[in-house]
PDB file of C-alpha atoms in Angstrom:
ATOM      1  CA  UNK A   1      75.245  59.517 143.855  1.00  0.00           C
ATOM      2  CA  UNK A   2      75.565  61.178 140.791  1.00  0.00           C
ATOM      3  CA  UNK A   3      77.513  59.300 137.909  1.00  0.00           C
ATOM      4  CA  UNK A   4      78.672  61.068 134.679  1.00  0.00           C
ATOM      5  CA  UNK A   5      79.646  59.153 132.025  1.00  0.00           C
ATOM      6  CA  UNK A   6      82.480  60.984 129.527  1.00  0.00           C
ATOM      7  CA  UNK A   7      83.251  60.111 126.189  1.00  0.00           C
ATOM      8  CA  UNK A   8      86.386  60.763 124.978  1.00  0.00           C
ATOM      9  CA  UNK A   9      87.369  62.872 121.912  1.00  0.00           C
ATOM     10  CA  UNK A  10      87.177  61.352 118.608  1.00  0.00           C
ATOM     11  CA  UNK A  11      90.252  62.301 116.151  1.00  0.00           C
ATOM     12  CA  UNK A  12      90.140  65.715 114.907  1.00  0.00           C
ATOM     13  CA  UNK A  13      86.887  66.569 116.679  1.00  0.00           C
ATOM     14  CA  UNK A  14      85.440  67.590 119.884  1.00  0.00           C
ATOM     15  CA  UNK A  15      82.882  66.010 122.006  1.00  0.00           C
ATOM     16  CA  UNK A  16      79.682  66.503 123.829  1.00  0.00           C
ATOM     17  CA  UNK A  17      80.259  68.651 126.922  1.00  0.00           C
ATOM     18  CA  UNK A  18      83.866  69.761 125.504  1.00  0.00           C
ATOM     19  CA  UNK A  19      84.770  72.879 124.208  1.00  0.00           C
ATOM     20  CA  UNK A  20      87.715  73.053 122.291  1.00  0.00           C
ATOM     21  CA  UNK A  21      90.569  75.496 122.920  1.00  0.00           C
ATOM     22  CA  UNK A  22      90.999  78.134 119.761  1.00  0.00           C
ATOM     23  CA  UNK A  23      93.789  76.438 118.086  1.00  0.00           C
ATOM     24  CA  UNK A  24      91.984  73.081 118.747  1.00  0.00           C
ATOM     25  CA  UNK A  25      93.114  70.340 117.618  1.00  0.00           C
ATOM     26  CA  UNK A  26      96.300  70.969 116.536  1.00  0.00           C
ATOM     27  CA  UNK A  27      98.277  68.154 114.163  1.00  0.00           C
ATOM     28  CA  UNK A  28     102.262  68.868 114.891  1.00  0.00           C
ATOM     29  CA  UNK A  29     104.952  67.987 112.609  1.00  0.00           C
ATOM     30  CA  UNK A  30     108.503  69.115 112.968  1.00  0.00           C
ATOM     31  CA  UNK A  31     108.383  70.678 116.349  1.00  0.00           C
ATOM     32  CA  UNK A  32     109.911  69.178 119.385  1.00  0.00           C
ATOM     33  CA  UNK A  33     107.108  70.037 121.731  1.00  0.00           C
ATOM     34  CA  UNK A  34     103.214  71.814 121.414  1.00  0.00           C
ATOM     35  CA  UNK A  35     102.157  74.110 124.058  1.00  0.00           C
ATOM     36  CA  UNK A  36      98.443  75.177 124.974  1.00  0.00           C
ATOM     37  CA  UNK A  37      98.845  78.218 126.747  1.00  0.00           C
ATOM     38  CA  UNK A  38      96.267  81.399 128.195  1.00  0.00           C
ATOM     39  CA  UNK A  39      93.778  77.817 129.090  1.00  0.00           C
ATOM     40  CA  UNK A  40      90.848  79.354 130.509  1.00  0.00           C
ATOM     41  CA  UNK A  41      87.429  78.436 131.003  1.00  0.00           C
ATOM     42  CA  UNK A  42      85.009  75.458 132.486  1.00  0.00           C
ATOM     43  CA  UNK A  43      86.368  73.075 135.340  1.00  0.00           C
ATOM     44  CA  UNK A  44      87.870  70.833 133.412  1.00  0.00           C
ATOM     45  CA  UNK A  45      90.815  70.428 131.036  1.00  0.00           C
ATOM     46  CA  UNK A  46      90.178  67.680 128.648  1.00  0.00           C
ATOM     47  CA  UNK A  47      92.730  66.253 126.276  1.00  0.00           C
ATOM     48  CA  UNK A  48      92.983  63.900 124.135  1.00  0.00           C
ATOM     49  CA  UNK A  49      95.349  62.895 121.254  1.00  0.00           C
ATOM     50  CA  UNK A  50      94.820  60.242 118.247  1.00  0.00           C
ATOM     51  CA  UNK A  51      97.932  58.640 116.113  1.00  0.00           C
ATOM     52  CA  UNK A  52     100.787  60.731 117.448  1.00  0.00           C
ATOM     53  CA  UNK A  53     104.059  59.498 116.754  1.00  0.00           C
ATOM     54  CA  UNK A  54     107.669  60.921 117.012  1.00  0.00           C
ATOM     55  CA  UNK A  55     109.933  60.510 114.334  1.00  0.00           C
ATOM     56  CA  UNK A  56     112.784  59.329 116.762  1.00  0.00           C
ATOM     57  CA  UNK A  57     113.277  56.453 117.550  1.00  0.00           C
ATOM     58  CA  UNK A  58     113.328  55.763 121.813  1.00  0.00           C
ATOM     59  CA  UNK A  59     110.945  57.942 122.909  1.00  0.00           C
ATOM     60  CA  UNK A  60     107.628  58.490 125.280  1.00  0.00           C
ATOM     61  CA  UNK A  61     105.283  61.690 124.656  1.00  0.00           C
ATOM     62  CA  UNK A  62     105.017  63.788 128.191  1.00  0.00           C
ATOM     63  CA  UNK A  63     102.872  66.240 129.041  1.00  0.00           C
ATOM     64  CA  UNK A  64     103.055  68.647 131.649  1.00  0.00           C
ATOM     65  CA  UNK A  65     100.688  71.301 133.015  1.00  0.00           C
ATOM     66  CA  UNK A  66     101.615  75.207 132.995  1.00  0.00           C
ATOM     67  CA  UNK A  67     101.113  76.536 136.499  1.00  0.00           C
ATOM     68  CA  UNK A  68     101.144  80.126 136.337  1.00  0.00           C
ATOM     69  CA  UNK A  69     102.418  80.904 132.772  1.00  0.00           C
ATOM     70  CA  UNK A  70     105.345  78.405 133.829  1.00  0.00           C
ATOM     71  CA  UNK A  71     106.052  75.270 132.252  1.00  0.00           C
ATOM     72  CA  UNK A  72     107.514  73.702 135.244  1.00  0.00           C
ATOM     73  CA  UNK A  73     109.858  70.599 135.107  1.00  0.00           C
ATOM     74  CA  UNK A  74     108.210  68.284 138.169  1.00  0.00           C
ATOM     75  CA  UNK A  75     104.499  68.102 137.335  1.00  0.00           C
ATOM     76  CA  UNK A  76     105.317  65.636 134.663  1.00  0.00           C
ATOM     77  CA  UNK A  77     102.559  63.274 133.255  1.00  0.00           C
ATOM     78  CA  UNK A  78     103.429  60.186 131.313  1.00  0.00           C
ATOM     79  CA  UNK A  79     100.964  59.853 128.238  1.00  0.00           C
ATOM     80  CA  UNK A  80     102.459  56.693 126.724  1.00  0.00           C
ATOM     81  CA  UNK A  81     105.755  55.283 125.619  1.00  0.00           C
ATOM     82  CA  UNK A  82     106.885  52.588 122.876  1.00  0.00           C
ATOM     83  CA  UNK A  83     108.191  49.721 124.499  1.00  0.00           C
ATOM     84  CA  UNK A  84     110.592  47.312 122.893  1.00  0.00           C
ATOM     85  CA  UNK A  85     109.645  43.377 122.244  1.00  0.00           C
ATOM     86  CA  UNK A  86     105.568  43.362 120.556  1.00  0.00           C
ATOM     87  CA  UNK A  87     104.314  40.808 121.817  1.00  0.00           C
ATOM     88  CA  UNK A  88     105.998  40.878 125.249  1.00  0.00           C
ATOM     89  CA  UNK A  89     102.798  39.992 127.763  1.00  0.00           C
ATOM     90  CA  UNK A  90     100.774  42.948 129.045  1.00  0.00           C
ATOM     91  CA  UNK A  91     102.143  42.496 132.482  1.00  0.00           C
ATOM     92  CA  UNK A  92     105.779  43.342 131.305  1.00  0.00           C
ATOM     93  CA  UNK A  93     104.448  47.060 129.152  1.00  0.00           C
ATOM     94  CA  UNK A  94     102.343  47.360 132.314  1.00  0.00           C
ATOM     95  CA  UNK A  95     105.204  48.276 134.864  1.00  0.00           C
ATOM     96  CA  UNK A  96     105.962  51.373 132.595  1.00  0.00           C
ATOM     97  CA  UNK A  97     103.934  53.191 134.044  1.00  0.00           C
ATOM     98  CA  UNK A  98     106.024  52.936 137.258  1.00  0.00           C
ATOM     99  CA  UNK A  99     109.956  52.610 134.859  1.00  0.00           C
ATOM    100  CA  UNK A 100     110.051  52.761 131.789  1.00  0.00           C
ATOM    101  CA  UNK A 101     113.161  51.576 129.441  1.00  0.00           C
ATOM    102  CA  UNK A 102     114.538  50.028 126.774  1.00  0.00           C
ATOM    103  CA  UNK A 103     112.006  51.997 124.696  1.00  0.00           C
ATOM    104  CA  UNK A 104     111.872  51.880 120.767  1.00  0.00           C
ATOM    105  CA  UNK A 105     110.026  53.038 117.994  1.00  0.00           C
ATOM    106  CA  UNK A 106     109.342  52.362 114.297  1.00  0.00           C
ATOM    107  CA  UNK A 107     107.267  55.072 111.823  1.00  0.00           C
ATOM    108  CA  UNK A 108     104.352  53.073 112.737  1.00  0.00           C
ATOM    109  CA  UNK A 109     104.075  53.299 115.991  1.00  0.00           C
ATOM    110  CA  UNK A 110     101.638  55.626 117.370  1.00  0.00           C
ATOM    111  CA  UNK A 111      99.571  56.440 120.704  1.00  0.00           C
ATOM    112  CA  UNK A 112      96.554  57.487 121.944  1.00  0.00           C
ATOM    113  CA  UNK A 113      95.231  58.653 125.101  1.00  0.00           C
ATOM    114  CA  UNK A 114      92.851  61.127 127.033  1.00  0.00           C
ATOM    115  CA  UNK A 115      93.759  63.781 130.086  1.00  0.00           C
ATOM    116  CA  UNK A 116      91.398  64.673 132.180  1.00  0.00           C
ATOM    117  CA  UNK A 117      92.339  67.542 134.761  1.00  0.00           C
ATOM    118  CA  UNK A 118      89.167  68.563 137.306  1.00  0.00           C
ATOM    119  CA  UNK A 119      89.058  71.746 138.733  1.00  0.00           C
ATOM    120  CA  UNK A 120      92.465  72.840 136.662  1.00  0.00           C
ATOM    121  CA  UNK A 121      91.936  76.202 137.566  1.00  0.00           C
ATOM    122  CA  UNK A 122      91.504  75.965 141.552  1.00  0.00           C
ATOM    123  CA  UNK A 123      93.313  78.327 143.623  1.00  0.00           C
ATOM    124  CA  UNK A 124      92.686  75.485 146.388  1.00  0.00           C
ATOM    125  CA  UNK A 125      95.747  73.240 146.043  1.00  0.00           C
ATOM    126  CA  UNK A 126      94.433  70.359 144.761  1.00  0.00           C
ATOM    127  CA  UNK A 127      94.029  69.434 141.154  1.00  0.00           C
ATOM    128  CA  UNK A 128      93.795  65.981 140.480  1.00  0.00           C
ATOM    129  CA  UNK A 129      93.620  64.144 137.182  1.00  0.00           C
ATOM    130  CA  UNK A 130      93.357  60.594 135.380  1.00  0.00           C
ATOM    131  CA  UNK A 131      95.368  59.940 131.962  1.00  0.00           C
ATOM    132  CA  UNK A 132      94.907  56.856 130.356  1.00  0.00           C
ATOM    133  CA  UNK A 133      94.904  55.465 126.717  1.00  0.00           C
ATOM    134  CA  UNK A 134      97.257  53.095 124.712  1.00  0.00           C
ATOM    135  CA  UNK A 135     100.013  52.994 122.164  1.00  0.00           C
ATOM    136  CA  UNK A 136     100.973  50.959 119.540  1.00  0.00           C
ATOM    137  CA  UNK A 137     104.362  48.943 119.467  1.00  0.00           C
ATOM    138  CA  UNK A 138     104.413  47.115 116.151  1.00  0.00           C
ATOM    139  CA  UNK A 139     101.945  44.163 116.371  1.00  0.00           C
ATOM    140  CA  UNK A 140     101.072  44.918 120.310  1.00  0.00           C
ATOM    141  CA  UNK A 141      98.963  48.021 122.162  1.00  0.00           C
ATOM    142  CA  UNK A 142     100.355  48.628 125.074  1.00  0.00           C
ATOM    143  CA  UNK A 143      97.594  50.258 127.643  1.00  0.00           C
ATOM    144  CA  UNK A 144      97.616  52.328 130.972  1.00  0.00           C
ATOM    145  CA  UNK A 145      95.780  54.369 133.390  1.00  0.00           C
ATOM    146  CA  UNK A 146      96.940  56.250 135.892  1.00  0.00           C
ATOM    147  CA  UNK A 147      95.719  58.937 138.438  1.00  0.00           C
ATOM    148  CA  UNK A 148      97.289  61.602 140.431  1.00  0.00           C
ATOM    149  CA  UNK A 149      96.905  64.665 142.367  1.00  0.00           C
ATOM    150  CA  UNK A 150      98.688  68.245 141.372  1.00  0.00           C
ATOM    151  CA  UNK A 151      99.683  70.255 144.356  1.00  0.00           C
ATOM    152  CA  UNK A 152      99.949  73.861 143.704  1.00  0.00           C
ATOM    153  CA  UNK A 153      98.198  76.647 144.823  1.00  0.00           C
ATOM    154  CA  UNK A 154      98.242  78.571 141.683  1.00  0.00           C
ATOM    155  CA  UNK A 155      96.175  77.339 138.339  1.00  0.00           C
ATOM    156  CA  UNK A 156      97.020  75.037 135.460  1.00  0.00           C
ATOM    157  CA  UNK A 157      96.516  77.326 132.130  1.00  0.00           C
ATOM    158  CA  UNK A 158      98.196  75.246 130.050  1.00  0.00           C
ATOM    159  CA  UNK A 159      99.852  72.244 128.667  1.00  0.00           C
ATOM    160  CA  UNK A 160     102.761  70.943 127.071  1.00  0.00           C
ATOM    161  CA  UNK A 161     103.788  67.893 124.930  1.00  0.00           C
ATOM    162  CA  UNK A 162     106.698  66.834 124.066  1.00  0.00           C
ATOM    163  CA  UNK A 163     108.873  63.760 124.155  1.00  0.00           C
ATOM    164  CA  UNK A 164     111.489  62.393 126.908  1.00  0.00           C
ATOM    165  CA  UNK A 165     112.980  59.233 126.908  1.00  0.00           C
ATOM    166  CA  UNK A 166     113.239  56.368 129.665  1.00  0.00           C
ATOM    167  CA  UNK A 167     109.677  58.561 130.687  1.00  0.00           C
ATOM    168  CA  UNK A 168     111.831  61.342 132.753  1.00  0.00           C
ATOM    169  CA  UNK A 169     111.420  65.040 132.546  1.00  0.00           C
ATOM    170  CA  UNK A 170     114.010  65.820 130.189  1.00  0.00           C
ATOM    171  CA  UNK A 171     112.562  67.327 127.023  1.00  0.00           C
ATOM    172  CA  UNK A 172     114.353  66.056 124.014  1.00  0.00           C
ATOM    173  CA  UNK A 173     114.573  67.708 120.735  1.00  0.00           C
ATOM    174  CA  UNK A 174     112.729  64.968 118.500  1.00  0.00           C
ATOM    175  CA  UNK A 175     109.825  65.935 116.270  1.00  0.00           C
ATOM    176  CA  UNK A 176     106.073  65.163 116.132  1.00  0.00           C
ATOM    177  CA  UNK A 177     105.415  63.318 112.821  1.00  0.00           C
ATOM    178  CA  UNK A 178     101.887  62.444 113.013  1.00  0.00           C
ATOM    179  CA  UNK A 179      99.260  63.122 114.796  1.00  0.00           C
ATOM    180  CA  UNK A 180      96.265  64.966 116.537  1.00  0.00           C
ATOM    181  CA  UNK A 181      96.173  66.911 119.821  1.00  0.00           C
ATOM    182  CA  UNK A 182      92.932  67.994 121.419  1.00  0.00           C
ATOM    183  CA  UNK A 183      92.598  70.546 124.143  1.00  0.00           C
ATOM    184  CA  UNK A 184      89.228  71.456 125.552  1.00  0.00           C
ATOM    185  CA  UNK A 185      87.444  72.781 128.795  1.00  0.00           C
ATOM    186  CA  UNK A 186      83.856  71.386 130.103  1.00  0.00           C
ATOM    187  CA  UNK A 187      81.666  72.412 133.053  1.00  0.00           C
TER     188      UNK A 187
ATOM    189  CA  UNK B   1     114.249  72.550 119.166  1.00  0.00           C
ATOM    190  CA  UNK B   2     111.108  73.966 117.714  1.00  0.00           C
ATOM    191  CA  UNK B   3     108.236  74.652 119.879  1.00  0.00           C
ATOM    192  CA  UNK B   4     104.499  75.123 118.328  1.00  0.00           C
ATOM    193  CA  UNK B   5     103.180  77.780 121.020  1.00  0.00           C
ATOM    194  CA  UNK B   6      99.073  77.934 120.627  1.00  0.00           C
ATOM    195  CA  UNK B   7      97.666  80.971 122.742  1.00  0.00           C
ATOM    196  CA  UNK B   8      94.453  79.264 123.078  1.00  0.00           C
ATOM    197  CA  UNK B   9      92.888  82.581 123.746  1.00  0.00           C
ATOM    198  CA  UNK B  10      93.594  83.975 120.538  1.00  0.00           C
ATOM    199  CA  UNK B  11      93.948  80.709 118.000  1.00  0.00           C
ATOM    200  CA  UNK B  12      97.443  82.395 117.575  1.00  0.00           C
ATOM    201  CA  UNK B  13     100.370  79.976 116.363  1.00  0.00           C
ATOM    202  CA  UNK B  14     103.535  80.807 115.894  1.00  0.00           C
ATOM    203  CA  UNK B  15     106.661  78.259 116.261  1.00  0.00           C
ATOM    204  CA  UNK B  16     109.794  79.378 118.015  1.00  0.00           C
ATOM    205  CA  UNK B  17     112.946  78.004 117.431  1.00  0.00           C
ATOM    206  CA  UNK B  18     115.260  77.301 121.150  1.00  0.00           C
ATOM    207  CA  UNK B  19     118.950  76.924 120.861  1.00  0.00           C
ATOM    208  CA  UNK B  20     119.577  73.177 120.814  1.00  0.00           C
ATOM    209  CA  UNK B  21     120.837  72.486 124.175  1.00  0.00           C
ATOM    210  CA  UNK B  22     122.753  69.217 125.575  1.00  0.00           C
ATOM    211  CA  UNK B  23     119.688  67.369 126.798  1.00  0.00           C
ATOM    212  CA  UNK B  24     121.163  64.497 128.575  1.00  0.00           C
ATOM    213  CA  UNK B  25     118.953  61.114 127.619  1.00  0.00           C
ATOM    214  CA  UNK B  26     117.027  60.110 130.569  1.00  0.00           C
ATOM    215  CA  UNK B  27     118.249  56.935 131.407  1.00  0.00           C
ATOM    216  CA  UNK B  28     115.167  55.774 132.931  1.00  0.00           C
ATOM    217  CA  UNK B  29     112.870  56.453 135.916  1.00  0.00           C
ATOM    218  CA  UNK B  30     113.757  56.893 139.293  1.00  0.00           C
ATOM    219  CA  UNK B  31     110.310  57.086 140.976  1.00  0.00           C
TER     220      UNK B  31
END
């Protein structure tokens, strides 16, 4: 069995085995949403984003993959939300990554969190990822980890963030205030 | 609603501006 062992992307930088997108890493401010698009390259799509925050209040940062040059509006991955109440127990942030509500958000709330697609670029159906990282809700980090499977015979080339609430589809027009958004490919 | 659009093949940025449209607020997840 072979095990690789992947470090994630510091803030602003890339890491060993990545290589960054041109236009990598981005820091948004004052735009709704940031697409990566024309993704090419490797077999995986890497991501990973440091400190980002939305200067709206109620509101989870989304990404979803571009299938074809499309931006659907199914293939929806949560990357983390602010939930109400710091302090609340771990098991109550926990079941947001199954329902999320009664979100909130002050200026100081931020989140982090890596995206790993393999095989983004397979023509073969199946493109599965793992997305997983924390944010901050005042005094508490709230942390998840999920995995999934993409189902589309056409590639991923690119990605989209941008903010929902209640962690549905729905893009909402609230800016990125801080921030840093990494995109890279690896072999 | 601004959008930052990166070509990644080019480094190009350039941010586009959508007509603000009535986005209903999710009102949670219905998994």
């Amino acid at each position: 069995m072979t095990v690789t062992i992947f470090r994630a992307g510091a803030a602003g930088g890339a890491s060993a085995g990545i290589t960054p997108v041109s236009g990598s890493p981005s820091t948004p401010s004052g735009v709704a949403s940031v697409d990566f698009t024309s993704i090419s390259g490797g077999n995986d799509l890497v991501a990973t984003w440091t400190g980002v925050s939305c200067a709206t209040a109620s509101r989870a940062l989304m990404v979803k993959p571009s299938i074809a040059g499309v931006f659907g509006g199914t293939d929806i991955l949560k990357a983390a939300s602010f939930n109400a109440a710091p302090g609340a127990t771990p098991t109550a942030h926990i079941t947001f990554t199954g329902a999320q509500s009664a979100l909130s958000q002050a200026a100081a709330n931020t989140c982090s969190g890596t995206l790993i697609i393999r095989n983004y670029a397979s023509t073969s159906a199946h493109k599965d990822y793992i997305i997983y990282g924390k944010a901050l809700t005042g005094a508490s980090e709230v942390f998840y980890c999920y995995s999934g499977v993409f189902y589309n015979t056409s590639a991923i080339d690119g990605l989209r963030f941008f903010w929902s609430t209640g962690g549905a589809e729905a893009e909402q027009a609230s800016n990125f205030d801080a921030g840093t958004i990494n995109v890279g490919t690896r072999v | 609603m601004k959008r930052l659009i990166i070509d990644t093949k080019t480094g190009e940025q350039k941010v586009i501006e959508e007509e603000e449209e009535e986005v209903p607020e999710d009102e949670g997840e219905s998994e």
